[in-house]
Amino acid sequence: MAHQFLYGILFIGLLNICQESKAQAPAAQQNKIINSVTAMVSGDESKNIKASGEEDVSLGFLKFTKTSVGPITIGGTVKGKDGTSYKAFFVMPLNLQTGVEQKGGFGSYVIENDTETKTYSTTLYQTFFDTDSQGGGSNVKVTLSEVAELKDQVKVTGKFHFNAAYDPDPESEKGKEPHEGYPLINGAVRGSKKVAVSGTFTVYLIKILRD
């Protein structure tokens, strides 16, 4: 669980290092390269997210080599007519290898408006619902389908999935009764909510940023 918490903290820093804000945006505009993310949220919340372009797609990383990138943040955001934003993202290190399911990292689905922020996370899912001590039900799962060397970019396409949970009452003692095994806290008794997030992405990594 500790590694997922650390990835959650790291996400904030990664957004400040996003390619989209500096080097990525001018190059993308010049070459008509557009990052895109789709996500389908189901369960206690339902939402379809289709995001594209630098305003709606989050992309950032700490290290980029010919064989790996990461930890990398990939996410998409859409806004409703009432101003509410819906964001799905994950952060994890990735090997630039196709056809292999990679597991780990941190994922989150966030609903935010002027009065409330509701955050579903893989960390809370592991705490409230995951029966696997190794986090098998709460790990982010990513499979790359394309890694293509272009002139100035590396195109990376793939799919992702994660389960996430929300705690409506963090101060509650419900579900904390001592018991053996996992999950650590009974989310059903507690009244926690959960969602499944599945999606796809295509992002372009600028080669001049590669180590």
CSV table of C-alpha atoms in Angstrom, one decimal:
chain,number,residue,atom,x,y,z
A,1,MET,CA,0.0,0.0,0.0
A,2,ALA,CA,2.9,2.3,0.7
A,3,HIS,CA,4.0,2.3,-2.9
A,4,GLN,CA,0.6,3.4,-4.1
A,5,PHE,CA,0.5,6.2,-1.6
A,6,LEU,CA,3.9,7.4,-2.8
A,7,TYR,CA,2.7,7.3,-6.4
A,8,GLY,CA,-0.2,9.5,-5.4
A,9,ILE,CA,2.1,12.1,-4.0
A,10,LEU,CA,4.4,11.8,-7.0
A,11,PHE,CA,1.5,12.6,-9.3
A,12,ILE,CA,1.3,16.2,-8.1
A,13,GLY,CA,4.9,16.7,-8.9
A,14,LEU,CA,4.6,15.0,-12.3
A,15,LEU,CA,1.9,17.4,-13.4
A,16,ASN,CA,4.4,20.3,-12.9
A,17,ILE,CA,6.8,18.5,-15.2
A,18,CYS,CA,4.3,17.8,-17.9
A,19,GLN,CA,5.5,17.9,-21.5
A,20,GLU,CA,2.2,19.5,-22.5
A,21,SER,CA,3.0,22.8,-20.8
A,22,LYS,CA,6.4,23.5,-22.3
A,23,ALA,CA,8.4,21.4,-24.8
A,24,GLN,CA,5.5,19.2,-25.8
A,25,ALA,CA,2.9,21.7,-26.8
A,26,PRO,CA,4.8,23.7,-29.5
A,27,ALA,CA,6.2,20.6,-31.1
A,28,ALA,CA,2.8,18.9,-31.0
A,29,GLN,CA,1.1,21.8,-32.6
A,30,GLN,CA,3.7,22.2,-35.3
A,31,ASN,CA,3.5,18.5,-36.2
A,32,LYS,CA,-0.2,18.1,-35.6
A,33,ILE,CA,0.4,15.6,-32.9
A,34,ILE,CA,-2.4,15.3,-30.4
A,35,ASN,CA,-2.4,13.2,-27.2
A,36,SER,CA,-5.7,11.5,-26.4
A,37,VAL,CA,-7.2,9.5,-23.5
A,38,THR,CA,-10.5,7.7,-23.2
A,39,ALA,CA,-11.9,6.2,-20.1
A,40,MET,CA,-15.2,4.4,-19.1
A,41,VAL,CA,-16.1,4.6,-15.5
A,42,SER,CA,-18.6,2.1,-14.1
A,43,GLY,CA,-19.9,1.0,-10.7
A,44,ASP,CA,-21.1,3.4,-8.1
A,45,GLU,CA,-20.4,6.2,-10.6
A,46,SER,CA,-20.6,6.1,-14.3
A,47,LYS,CA,-19.0,8.4,-16.8
A,48,ASN,CA,-17.4,8.3,-20.3
A,49,ILE,CA,-14.3,10.5,-20.7
A,50,LYS,CA,-13.0,11.4,-24.2
A,51,ALA,CA,-10.1,13.9,-23.9
A,52,SER,CA,-7.6,15.2,-26.4
A,53,GLY,CA,-5.1,18.0,-26.6
A,54,GLU,CA,-3.0,19.8,-24.1
A,55,GLU,CA,-5.9,21.3,-22.2
A,56,ASP,CA,-7.5,18.0,-21.4
A,57,VAL,CA,-4.8,15.4,-21.4
A,58,SER,CA,-2.2,15.2,-18.6
A,59,LEU,CA,1.2,13.9,-19.6
A,60,GLY,CA,4.3,14.0,-17.5
A,61,PHE,CA,7.3,11.8,-16.5
A,62,LEU,CA,10.5,11.9,-14.5
A,63,LYS,CA,12.7,9.8,-16.9
A,64,PHE,CA,12.5,8.7,-20.5
A,65,THR,CA,14.9,6.3,-22.2
A,66,LYS,CA,14.8,4.1,-25.3
A,67,THR,CA,13.4,1.1,-23.2
A,68,SER,CA,11.3,2.7,-20.5
A,69,VAL,CA,9.5,5.8,-19.2
A,70,GLY,CA,8.5,6.7,-15.8
A,71,PRO,CA,7.1,7.1,-13.5
A,72,ILE,CA,4.7,8.5,-16.1
A,73,THR,CA,1.4,10.2,-15.5
A,74,ILE,CA,-1.3,9.8,-18.2
A,75,GLY,CA,-4.8,11.2,-17.7
A,76,GLY,CA,-7.9,12.7,-19.3
A,77,THR,CA,-10.3,15.3,-18.1
A,78,VAL,CA,-13.8,16.4,-19.3
A,79,LYS,CA,-16.0,19.1,-17.9
A,80,GLY,CA,-19.8,19.1,-17.6
A,81,LYS,CA,-22.1,22.0,-18.5
A,82,ASP,CA,-22.3,22.8,-14.8
A,83,GLY,CA,-18.5,23.2,-14.6
A,84,THR,CA,-17.9,19.9,-12.8
A,85,SER,CA,-14.7,18.2,-14.0
A,86,TYR,CA,-14.2,14.5,-14.3
A,87,LYS,CA,-10.6,13.2,-14.4
A,88,ALA,CA,-9.2,9.7,-14.7
A,89,PHE,CA,-5.5,9.1,-14.5
A,90,PHE,CA,-2.8,6.7,-13.6
A,91,VAL,CA,0.9,7.0,-12.7
A,92,MET,CA,3.4,4.2,-12.9
A,93,PRO,CA,6.7,3.2,-14.6
A,94,LEU,CA,6.3,1.6,-18.0
A,95,ASN,CA,8.6,-0.6,-20.1
A,96,LEU,CA,8.3,0.4,-23.7
A,97,GLN,CA,7.3,-3.1,-24.7
A,98,THR,CA,4.1,-4.1,-26.5
A,99,GLY,CA,1.8,-7.0,-25.7
A,100,VAL,CA,2.8,-7.5,-22.1
A,101,GLU,CA,0.5,-6.5,-19.2
A,102,GLN,CA,2.3,-4.3,-16.7
A,103,LYS,CA,1.0,-4.0,-13.1
A,104,GLY,CA,1.5,-1.6,-10.2
A,105,GLY,CA,1.3,2.2,-9.8
A,106,PHE,CA,-1.5,4.4,-8.7
A,107,GLY,CA,-4.8,5.3,-10.3
A,108,SER,CA,-7.6,7.7,-9.5
A,109,TYR,CA,-10.9,9.0,-10.6
A,110,VAL,CA,-11.7,12.5,-9.4
A,111,ILE,CA,-15.0,14.5,-9.6
A,112,GLU,CA,-14.6,18.2,-8.7
A,113,ASN,CA,-16.7,21.3,-8.7
A,114,ASP,CA,-16.9,24.5,-6.7
A,115,THR,CA,-18.3,22.9,-3.6
A,116,GLU,CA,-16.9,19.4,-3.5
A,117,THR,CA,-14.0,17.1,-4.5
A,118,LYS,CA,-14.7,13.4,-4.6
A,119,THR,CA,-11.6,11.2,-5.1
A,120,TYR,CA,-11.7,7.5,-5.9
A,121,SER,CA,-8.3,5.9,-5.6
A,122,THR,CA,-6.6,2.5,-6.0
A,123,THR,CA,-5.1,3.0,-2.5
A,124,LEU,CA,-8.6,3.2,-0.9
A,125,TYR,CA,-9.7,0.2,-3.0
A,126,GLN,CA,-6.9,-1.9,-1.6
A,127,THR,CA,-7.8,-0.8,1.9
A,128,PHE,CA,-11.6,-1.4,1.6
A,129,PHE,CA,-12.2,-4.1,-1.0
A,130,ASP,CA,-9.1,-5.9,-2.2
A,131,THR,CA,-8.9,-9.5,-0.9
A,132,ASP,CA,-5.4,-10.0,-2.3
A,133,SER,CA,-2.6,-9.1,0.0
A,134,GLN,CA,-0.4,-8.3,-3.0
A,135,GLY,CA,-2.8,-5.8,-4.4
A,136,GLY,CA,-3.9,-7.9,-7.3
A,137,GLY,CA,-7.3,-6.3,-7.4
A,138,SER,CA,-6.1,-2.7,-6.9
A,139,ASN,CA,-3.0,-2.6,-9.1
A,140,VAL,CA,-3.2,-0.5,-12.3
A,141,LYS,CA,-2.9,-2.7,-15.3
A,142,VAL,CA,-1.5,-1.3,-18.6
A,143,THR,CA,-0.8,-3.1,-21.9
A,144,LEU,CA,0.9,-1.2,-24.7
A,145,SER,CA,-0.2,-2.0,-28.2
A,146,GLU,CA,2.2,0.3,-30.1
A,147,VAL,CA,5.5,1.9,-29.6
A,148,ALA,CA,6.6,3.7,-32.8
A,149,GLU,CA,9.7,5.8,-33.5
A,150,LEU,CA,8.6,8.8,-35.5
A,151,LYS,CA,10.8,11.6,-36.7
A,152,ASP,CA,10.8,13.7,-33.5
A,153,GLN,CA,8.5,11.8,-31.2
A,154,VAL,CA,7.9,8.3,-29.9
A,155,LYS,CA,4.2,7.3,-30.2
A,156,VAL,CA,2.9,5.2,-27.4
A,157,THR,CA,-0.5,3.6,-27.5
A,158,GLY,CA,-2.1,1.3,-25.0
A,159,LYS,CA,-5.0,0.4,-22.7
A,160,PHE,CA,-5.4,0.6,-18.9
A,161,HIS,CA,-7.6,-0.6,-16.1
A,162,PHE,CA,-7.9,-0.1,-12.4
A,163,ASN,CA,-10.4,-0.3,-9.5
A,164,ALA,CA,-10.8,2.6,-7.2
A,165,ALA,CA,-12.7,3.4,-4.1
A,166,TYR,CA,-14.0,6.5,-2.3
A,167,ASP,CA,-14.5,6.9,1.5
A,168,PRO,CA,-17.5,9.2,2.1
A,169,ASP,CA,-16.8,9.4,5.9
A,170,PRO,CA,-13.0,9.2,6.7
A,171,GLU,CA,-13.7,9.8,10.4
A,172,SER,CA,-16.0,6.8,10.7
A,173,GLU,CA,-15.1,3.7,12.7
A,174,LYS,CA,-17.5,1.4,10.7
A,175,GLY,CA,-15.8,-1.6,9.1
A,176,LYS,CA,-12.7,-1.4,11.3
A,177,GLU,CA,-13.6,-4.4,13.5
A,178,PRO,CA,-10.6,-6.7,14.0
A,179,HIS,CA,-10.6,-9.6,11.5
A,180,GLU,CA,-8.1,-11.9,9.7
A,181,GLY,CA,-7.2,-11.5,6.1
A,182,TYR,CA,-7.9,-8.8,3.6
A,183,PRO,CA,-9.3,-6.2,3.0
A,184,LEU,CA,-7.9,-4.4,6.0
A,185,ILE,CA,-11.3,-2.6,6.5
A,186,ASN,CA,-14.7,-3.8,5.4
A,187,GLY,CA,-15.7,-1.3,2.8
A,188,ALA,CA,-19.2,-2.7,2.4
A,189,VAL,CA,-19.9,-2.2,6.1
A,190,ARG,CA,-18.3,1.2,6.0
A,191,GLY,CA,-20.4,2.4,3.1
A,192,SER,CA,-17.5,3.0,0.8
A,193,LYS,CA,-18.1,3.4,-2.9
A,194,LYS,CA,-16.1,1.8,-5.7
A,195,VAL,CA,-15.7,2.1,-9.5
A,196,ALA,CA,-13.9,0.3,-12.3
A,197,VAL,CA,-12.0,2.5,-14.8
A,198,SER,CA,-11.0,1.1,-18.2
A,199,GLY,CA,-9.6,3.1,-21.0
A,200,THR,CA,-7.1,3.7,-23.8
A,201,PHE,CA,-4.5,6.3,-24.6
A,202,THR,CA,-2.2,7.6,-27.3
A,203,VAL,CA,0.6,9.9,-26.3
A,204,TYR,CA,3.6,11.3,-28.0
A,205,LEU,CA,7.0,11.6,-26.2
A,206,ILE,CA,9.4,14.2,-27.6
A,207,LYS,CA,12.7,12.6,-28.4
A,208,ILE,CA,14.8,15.7,-27.3
A,209,LEU,CA,13.6,14.9,-23.7
A,210,ARG,CA,14.9,11.3,-23.8
A,211,ASP,CA,18.0,10.4,-21.8
